[in-house]
Amino acid sequence: MALAPVSDDALRETVSLYLANGNNQQKTADALGLARSTVQNRLTQAARKGLLPPAVPTMPGFEVTRLQTGPRGTTIEQRPEKGEVFEIPEGHRIKGVSAFIDPDGRLRGQWVKTREGEPSPERTAEIIQAAFEKFEPKAPNVLPPRDSDSDRLTTYIFCDWHVGLFAYGKETGGPDWDLSIARQTLSAAVKETVETSPPSGRAIILGLGDLLHADNGRNQTERSGNVLDVDTRYSKCLETVCDLMAESSELIASKHNHVEAVFKPGNHDENSTVGIRQALRMYWRQNERVTVDTSPDAFYWRRFGVNLIGGTHGDKAKIPDLPMIMANRRKEDWGATTTRHIHTGHIHHDTLREIGGVHVYSHRAPVAQDAYHAWHGYLSGRSMKSYTYHVDKGARGHSEVEIS
Ligand SMILES: [Mn+2]
């Protein structure tokens, strides 16, 4: 504890008694009726004030910090004078103060801790409020691709996904298949097909039917009544296929500037296709880069420069008839184009026939084989594909992602 300051008169009295007692602190203390430590403290204060003869000259820049009297005489400790007055750096404020004191409780020094000045919580709130003043919240948007080739169009063939199909590998001799395997496998295949396709300015999502395995809760085909192996409930299967379409179209819209989504019915999903179209139309209704074709026509026709592109599921009109159907349904486009391609699904098998100069494809399905098809001994690989067309030059290759 720091001692109370003592008056100069009291200090002089202590000094004179100290000298009279032959520089003996104990005798001085006895004479004053004080403790020896009190006398020592007074002598230190007197030395600081120059009241203790013989005066010891203080070295320039030094000050007396301690005075001690022992058997060998008096020790006067001098230390460099203190530095300049501490000033808080600009922009800082005092965060805290701590002190160190000597055994007598006297203040020997202080730590003044500062930190950069921070605005008050109220001020911070004002700054944030001002920054967001003109901010208008918007729903997440898919950014258009930075580079895309406006002379090209890529057609993604989505056929025969048969979402909801159930396959027991031990029975079919192939892979197991169910709703969650389908969700995962199809999603990954779409992603890779998009990745490996060129960055064309335009894209078509060409849904060619049988995206769903069952068209109702009875788990039978609509027309022939064949019993289907279905995993879980119809509503869950429809929801899964809609989710897959939303996700796939987002991915495609992130790569291609203009996307057109088309869904043609298959023999497994004639009714559900209507719902898939409407779900996707609603999904993209506020985005002008993605359009959804809601036409109930079983055929799709699209002219792109010199190319005439067609698509249908393939269960009704037969492959050899398709070029003539194209010519009749699109007379003007037929005359104005030089390369013609028609895509189909249904048979889950790759074929390419050139009929009257028209390339007619049937495509593989990405789905595992069910027991019915395995029993019939059908053999085919699985894959997902896209085809790219140049506006003046015709077909420019395709991308195929096989599923092993
Ligand atoms: Mn089919």
Coordinates of C-alpha atoms and ligand atoms in Angstrom, one line a residue:
M1 CA 0.0 0.0 0.0
A2 CA 1.4 3.4 -0.9
L3 CA 2.1 5.6 2.0
A4 CA 0.5 8.9 2.4
P5 CA 2.6 11.9 1.2
V6 CA 4.5 13.5 4.1
S7 CA 5.0 17.3 4.4
D8 CA 8.4 18.8 3.6
D9 CA 8.7 19.9 7.3
A10 CA 8.1 16.3 8.5
L11 CA 10.7 15.1 6.0
R12 CA 13.3 17.8 7.2
E13 CA 12.6 16.8 10.8
T14 CA 13.2 13.1 10.0
V15 CA 16.4 14.0 8.1
S16 CA 17.8 16.1 10.9
L17 CA 17.1 13.4 13.5
Y18 CA 18.7 10.9 11.2
L19 CA 21.9 13.0 10.9
A20 CA 21.9 13.6 14.7
N21 CA 21.7 9.8 15.3
G22 CA 24.7 9.1 13.1
N23 CA 22.7 8.0 10.1
N24 CA 21.0 5.3 12.1
Q25 CA 17.5 4.6 10.9
Q26 CA 16.5 2.5 13.9
K27 CA 17.5 5.2 16.4
T28 CA 15.7 7.8 14.3
A29 CA 12.6 5.7 14.2
D30 CA 12.7 5.3 18.0
A31 CA 13.1 9.0 18.5
L32 CA 10.1 9.7 16.3
G33 CA 8.1 6.8 17.6
L34 CA 7.7 5.4 14.1
A35 CA 8.5 2.1 12.4
R36 CA 11.9 1.8 10.8
S37 CA 10.3 1.2 7.4
T38 CA 8.5 4.5 7.8
V39 CA 11.7 6.4 8.4
Q40 CA 13.3 4.7 5.4
N41 CA 10.4 5.7 3.3
R42 CA 10.6 9.3 4.5
L43 CA 14.4 9.4 3.8
T44 CA 13.7 8.2 0.2
Q45 CA 11.2 10.9 -0.3
A46 CA 13.6 13.5 1.2
A47 CA 16.3 12.3 -1.2
R48 CA 14.0 12.7 -4.2
K49 CA 13.3 16.2 -3.1
G50 CA 17.0 17.0 -2.5
L51 CA 16.4 17.4 1.3
L52 CA 19.0 14.8 2.3
P53 CA 22.6 16.2 2.7
P54 CA 25.1 15.7 1.7
A55 CA 23.4 16.0 -1.7
V56 CA 24.4 13.5 -4.2
P57 CA 24.3 15.1 -7.6
T58 CA 21.8 13.4 -9.8
M59 CA 23.3 12.5 -13.1
P60 CA 21.7 14.3 -16.1
G61 CA 18.7 12.4 -17.4
F62 CA 18.6 10.3 -14.2
E63 CA 16.5 10.5 -11.1
V64 CA 16.8 9.0 -7.6
T65 CA 14.6 6.0 -7.4
R66 CA 15.7 4.3 -4.1
L67 CA 17.7 5.1 -1.0
Q68 CA 18.9 2.4 1.3
T69 CA 21.1 2.7 4.4
G70 CA 23.0 -0.3 5.5
P71 CA 26.1 -1.1 7.6
R72 CA 28.3 0.1 4.7
G73 CA 26.6 3.4 4.4
T74 CA 23.8 4.8 2.3
T75 CA 23.0 3.6 -1.2
I76 CA 21.3 5.9 -3.6
E77 CA 19.9 4.3 -6.7
Q78 CA 19.4 6.4 -9.8
R79 CA 17.6 5.4 -12.9
P80 CA 17.0 7.0 -16.2
E81 CA 14.2 9.5 -16.1
K82 CA 10.9 8.4 -17.5
G83 CA 10.2 8.7 -21.2
E84 CA 7.9 11.1 -23.0
V85 CA 4.2 11.4 -22.1
F86 CA 2.3 8.5 -23.6
E87 CA -0.1 9.4 -26.3
I88 CA -2.8 7.1 -27.6
P89 CA -2.1 6.3 -31.3
E90 CA -4.6 7.9 -33.7
G91 CA -7.7 5.8 -34.2
H92 CA -7.1 3.8 -31.1
R93 CA -8.9 3.8 -27.8
I94 CA -7.9 2.6 -24.3
K95 CA -8.9 -0.9 -23.8
G96 CA -7.5 -1.4 -20.3
V97 CA -4.9 -0.3 -17.8
S98 CA -2.8 -2.4 -15.5
A99 CA -0.2 -1.4 -12.9
F100 CA 2.9 -2.8 -11.4
I101 CA 3.8 -1.7 -7.9
D102 CA 6.9 -2.0 -5.6
P103 CA 6.9 -3.9 -2.3
D104 CA 5.7 -0.7 -0.6
G105 CA 2.7 -0.6 -2.8
R106 CA 4.0 2.3 -4.8
L107 CA 3.1 2.6 -8.4
R108 CA 6.2 1.8 -10.5
G109 CA 4.6 1.7 -13.9
Q110 CA 1.5 1.1 -15.9
W111 CA 0.5 -0.8 -19.0
V112 CA -1.9 1.1 -21.0
K113 CA -3.5 -1.2 -23.5
T114 CA -5.1 0.3 -26.6
R115 CA -6.8 -1.2 -29.6
E116 CA -8.1 0.3 -32.9
G117 CA -11.2 2.2 -32.2
E118 CA -14.3 0.3 -33.1
P119 CA -17.6 1.9 -33.8
S120 CA -20.3 1.4 -31.2
P121 CA -22.9 -1.3 -31.9
E122 CA -25.4 1.4 -32.7
R123 CA -23.0 2.9 -35.2
T124 CA -22.4 -0.5 -36.7
A125 CA -26.1 -1.1 -37.1
E126 CA -26.4 2.3 -38.9
I127 CA -23.6 1.4 -41.3
I128 CA -25.2 -1.9 -42.2
Q129 CA -28.6 -0.3 -42.6
A130 CA -27.1 2.3 -45.0
A131 CA -25.3 -0.4 -47.0
F132 CA -28.5 -2.4 -47.6
E133 CA -30.7 0.6 -48.2
K134 CA -31.1 0.0 -52.0
F135 CA -30.8 -3.8 -51.8
E136 CA -33.7 -5.7 -53.4
P137 CA -33.9 -9.4 -52.5
K138 CA -34.1 -11.8 -55.4
A139 CA -34.6 -15.5 -55.7
P140 CA -31.4 -17.4 -56.7
N141 CA -30.8 -17.2 -60.4
V142 CA -28.7 -19.4 -62.7
L143 CA -26.0 -17.2 -64.3
P144 CA -25.7 -17.5 -68.0
P145 CA -22.4 -19.0 -69.2
R146 CA -19.6 -16.6 -70.0
D147 CA -18.6 -18.3 -73.2
S148 CA -21.0 -20.1 -75.5
D149 CA -21.0 -20.7 -79.2
S150 CA -24.1 -19.2 -80.7
D151 CA -23.7 -21.2 -83.9
R152 CA -24.2 -24.5 -82.1
L153 CA -27.1 -26.3 -80.5
T154 CA -26.7 -29.3 -78.2
T155 CA -29.6 -31.8 -77.8
Y156 CA -29.7 -33.7 -74.5
I157 CA -31.4 -37.1 -75.1
F158 CA -33.4 -38.0 -71.9
C159 CA -35.2 -41.2 -72.8
D160 CA -36.3 -44.3 -70.9
W161 CA -35.1 -43.3 -67.4
H162 CA -37.9 -45.5 -66.1
V163 CA -37.7 -43.8 -62.6
G164 CA -39.4 -46.1 -60.1
L165 CA -38.2 -49.4 -61.8
F166 CA -37.1 -52.1 -59.5
A167 CA -34.6 -54.7 -60.4
Y168 CA -33.2 -57.5 -58.3
G169 CA -29.7 -58.2 -59.6
K170 CA -29.7 -61.9 -58.6
E171 CA -32.8 -62.4 -60.8
T172 CA -31.8 -60.2 -63.7
G173 CA -28.1 -61.0 -63.9
G174 CA -27.5 -57.3 -63.9
P175 CA -27.2 -54.5 -61.3
D176 CA -29.7 -53.9 -58.5
W177 CA -31.9 -50.9 -59.2
D178 CA -34.4 -48.9 -57.1
L179 CA -35.5 -45.4 -56.7
S180 CA -32.5 -44.1 -54.7
I181 CA -30.0 -45.8 -57.0
A182 CA -31.8 -44.2 -59.9
R183 CA -31.7 -40.8 -58.3
Q184 CA -28.0 -41.0 -57.7
T185 CA -26.9 -42.7 -61.0
L186 CA -29.1 -40.5 -63.3
S187 CA -28.0 -37.3 -61.5
A188 CA -24.3 -38.2 -61.9
A189 CA -24.8 -39.2 -65.6
V190 CA -26.5 -35.9 -66.4
K191 CA -23.8 -34.0 -64.7
E192 CA -21.1 -35.8 -66.7
T193 CA -23.0 -35.5 -70.0
V194 CA -23.3 -31.7 -69.5
E195 CA -19.6 -31.5 -68.6
T196 CA -18.5 -33.4 -71.7
S197 CA -20.8 -31.5 -74.1
P198 CA -19.6 -28.4 -75.9
P199 CA -20.6 -24.9 -74.7
S200 CA -23.2 -24.4 -77.4
G201 CA -25.3 -21.2 -77.2
R202 CA -28.5 -23.2 -77.4
A203 CA -29.6 -26.5 -75.8
I204 CA -32.6 -28.7 -76.1
I205 CA -33.7 -31.1 -73.3
L206 CA -35.3 -33.7 -75.5
G207 CA -37.4 -35.9 -73.2
L208 CA -38.3 -38.9 -75.3
G209 CA -40.7 -40.7 -73.0
D210 CA -40.7 -43.4 -70.4
L211 CA -39.0 -41.1 -67.8
L212 CA -41.3 -42.8 -65.3
H213 CA -41.7 -46.6 -65.1
A214 CA -45.3 -46.6 -64.0
D215 CA -48.0 -44.1 -65.0
N216 CA -50.3 -44.8 -62.0
G217 CA -50.6 -46.4 -58.6
R218 CA -51.7 -49.7 -60.1
N219 CA -48.2 -50.5 -61.3
Q220 CA -49.4 -51.7 -64.7
T221 CA -48.8 -50.3 -68.2
E222 CA -51.7 -48.1 -69.3
R223 CA -52.6 -49.9 -72.5
S224 CA -51.4 -53.5 -72.3
G225 CA -51.8 -53.9 -68.5
N226 CA -48.4 -55.5 -68.1
V227 CA -47.5 -55.8 -64.4
L228 CA -44.5 -53.7 -63.5
D229 CA -41.8 -54.1 -60.9
V230 CA -42.0 -50.8 -59.1
D231 CA -40.1 -49.4 -56.1
T232 CA -42.4 -47.5 -53.7
R233 CA -45.3 -45.3 -54.5
Y234 CA -46.3 -43.4 -57.6
S235 CA -46.3 -40.0 -56.0
K236 CA -42.8 -40.6 -54.7
C237 CA -41.6 -41.7 -58.2
L238 CA -43.2 -38.6 -59.9
E239 CA -41.6 -36.3 -57.3
T240 CA -38.2 -37.9 -57.9
V241 CA -38.4 -37.5 -61.7
C242 CA -39.5 -33.8 -61.3
D243 CA -36.6 -33.1 -58.9
L244 CA -34.2 -34.7 -61.4
M245 CA -35.6 -32.6 -64.2
A246 CA -35.4 -29.4 -62.2
E247 CA -31.8 -30.2 -61.2
S248 CA -30.8 -31.2 -64.7
S249 CA -32.3 -28.2 -66.3
E250 CA -30.5 -25.9 -63.9
L251 CA -27.2 -27.6 -64.8
I252 CA -27.9 -27.3 -68.5
A253 CA -29.0 -23.6 -68.1
S254 CA -25.7 -22.9 -66.4
K255 CA -23.8 -24.1 -69.5
H256 CA -26.1 -22.9 -72.3
N257 CA -27.6 -19.5 -72.9
H258 CA -31.0 -20.6 -74.2
V259 CA -32.6 -23.9 -73.2
E260 CA -35.8 -25.4 -74.5
A261 CA -37.3 -28.3 -72.6
V262 CA -39.5 -30.8 -74.4
F263 CA -41.2 -33.9 -73.0
K264 CA -42.8 -36.5 -75.3
P265 CA -44.9 -39.3 -73.9
G266 CA -43.7 -42.9 -73.8
N267 CA -45.8 -46.0 -73.4
H268 CA -45.0 -46.1 -69.6
D269 CA -45.7 -42.5 -68.8
E270 CA -48.3 -41.0 -71.2
N271 CA -50.2 -39.2 -68.4
S272 CA -47.3 -38.4 -66.1
T273 CA -45.5 -36.6 -69.0
V274 CA -48.2 -33.9 -68.9
G275 CA -47.4 -33.4 -65.2
I276 CA -43.6 -33.3 -65.8
R277 CA -44.1 -30.6 -68.5
Q278 CA -46.2 -28.5 -66.2
A279 CA -43.9 -28.9 -63.2
L280 CA -41.0 -27.7 -65.2
R281 CA -43.0 -24.9 -66.9
M282 CA -43.8 -23.6 -63.4
Y283 CA -40.3 -24.0 -62.2
W284 CA -38.9 -21.8 -65.0
R285 CA -41.8 -19.4 -65.5
Q286 CA -39.8 -16.4 -64.4
N287 CA -36.7 -17.1 -66.4
E288 CA -36.6 -16.1 -70.0
R289 CA -33.6 -18.2 -70.9
V290 CA -35.5 -21.5 -70.3
T291 CA -38.7 -22.3 -72.2
V292 CA -40.8 -25.4 -71.7
D293 CA -42.7 -26.8 -74.6
T294 CA -46.1 -27.9 -73.4
S295 CA -47.4 -29.2 -76.8
P296 CA -49.2 -32.5 -76.5
D297 CA -47.9 -33.5 -80.0
A298 CA -46.2 -36.9 -79.8
F299 CA -43.6 -35.7 -82.3
Y300 CA -41.0 -33.0 -81.8
W301 CA -39.6 -31.0 -84.8
R302 CA -37.0 -28.3 -84.7
R303 CA -35.2 -26.5 -87.5
F304 CA -31.8 -25.1 -86.6
G305 CA -30.1 -23.6 -89.6
V306 CA -29.4 -26.4 -92.1
N307 CA -30.5 -29.0 -89.6
L308 CA -33.9 -30.5 -89.1
I309 CA -34.1 -32.4 -85.8
G310 CA -37.0 -34.7 -84.8
G311 CA -37.9 -36.8 -81.8
T312 CA -40.5 -39.2 -80.6
H313 CA -40.6 -42.1 -78.2
G314 CA -40.8 -44.8 -80.9
D315 CA -43.4 -47.2 -79.6
K316 CA -46.1 -46.3 -82.2
A317 CA -44.8 -44.9 -85.4
K318 CA -42.1 -47.3 -86.7
I319 CA -38.5 -46.2 -87.5
P320 CA -38.7 -46.7 -91.3
D321 CA -41.8 -44.4 -91.4
L322 CA -40.3 -41.6 -89.5
P323 CA -38.5 -39.7 -92.3
M324 CA -41.7 -39.5 -94.4
I325 CA -43.6 -38.3 -91.3
M326 CA -40.9 -35.6 -90.9
A327 CA -41.2 -34.6 -94.5
N328 CA -45.0 -34.4 -94.3
R329 CA -45.3 -32.7 -91.0
R330 CA -42.5 -30.2 -91.8
K331 CA -42.7 -29.5 -95.5
E332 CA -41.1 -26.1 -95.5
D333 CA -38.4 -27.1 -93.0
W334 CA -37.7 -30.2 -95.0
G335 CA -37.1 -28.1 -98.1
A336 CA -35.0 -25.5 -96.3
T337 CA -32.6 -28.0 -94.6
T338 CA -29.9 -30.3 -95.8
T339 CA -29.1 -32.5 -92.8
R340 CA -31.9 -34.4 -90.9
H341 CA -31.9 -36.4 -87.7
I342 CA -34.6 -38.1 -85.7
H343 CA -34.1 -39.4 -82.2
T344 CA -36.1 -42.2 -80.6
G345 CA -36.0 -44.4 -77.5
H346 CA -38.3 -47.2 -76.4
I347 CA -36.2 -50.2 -77.4
H348 CA -33.3 -49.4 -74.9
H349 CA -30.9 -50.3 -77.7
D350 CA -28.6 -48.3 -79.9
T351 CA -29.4 -48.3 -83.6
L352 CA -28.7 -45.9 -86.4
R353 CA -30.4 -46.2 -89.8
E354 CA -30.1 -43.9 -92.7
I355 CA -33.4 -43.7 -94.5
G356 CA -33.7 -41.3 -97.4
G357 CA -30.7 -39.3 -96.2
V358 CA -32.3 -39.0 -92.7
H359 CA -30.4 -40.4 -89.7
V360 CA -32.8 -42.2 -87.5
Y361 CA -31.5 -43.1 -84.1
S362 CA -32.8 -45.3 -81.3
H363 CA -30.9 -44.7 -78.0
R364 CA -29.9 -46.8 -75.1
A365 CA -31.5 -46.3 -71.7
P366 CA -29.4 -45.4 -68.6
V367 CA -31.5 -47.7 -66.4
A368 CA -30.9 -51.3 -65.3
Q369 CA -32.9 -54.1 -66.9
D370 CA -36.0 -55.3 -65.1
A371 CA -36.9 -59.0 -64.8
Y372 CA -39.3 -59.0 -67.8
H373 CA -36.6 -57.8 -70.2
A374 CA -33.9 -60.0 -68.6
W375 CA -36.1 -63.0 -69.1
H376 CA -36.6 -62.2 -72.7
G377 CA -32.8 -62.1 -73.1
Y378 CA -32.6 -58.5 -74.2
L379 CA -29.0 -57.3 -74.1
S380 CA -28.0 -53.6 -74.2
G381 CA -25.5 -51.2 -72.7
R382 CA -26.5 -48.2 -70.6
S383 CA -25.7 -44.6 -71.4
M384 CA -26.8 -41.0 -71.6
K385 CA -26.0 -38.8 -74.6
S386 CA -26.1 -35.4 -76.2
Y387 CA -25.8 -34.5 -79.9
T388 CA -24.5 -31.2 -81.2
Y389 CA -25.4 -29.4 -84.4
H390 CA -23.8 -26.4 -86.1
V391 CA -26.1 -23.9 -87.7
D392 CA -24.4 -24.0 -91.1
K393 CA -22.4 -27.2 -91.1
G394 CA -24.7 -29.9 -89.8
A395 CA -24.0 -32.5 -87.0
R396 CA -20.8 -31.8 -85.0
G397 CA -20.4 -35.0 -82.9
H398 CA -22.0 -36.4 -79.8
S399 CA -21.1 -37.0 -76.2
E400 CA -21.9 -40.3 -74.6
V401 CA -21.5 -41.2 -70.9
E402 CA -21.7 -45.0 -70.4
I403 CA -22.9 -46.4 -67.2
S404 CA -20.8 -49.5 -66.4
Ligands
MN1 MN -41.0 -47.4 -74.0

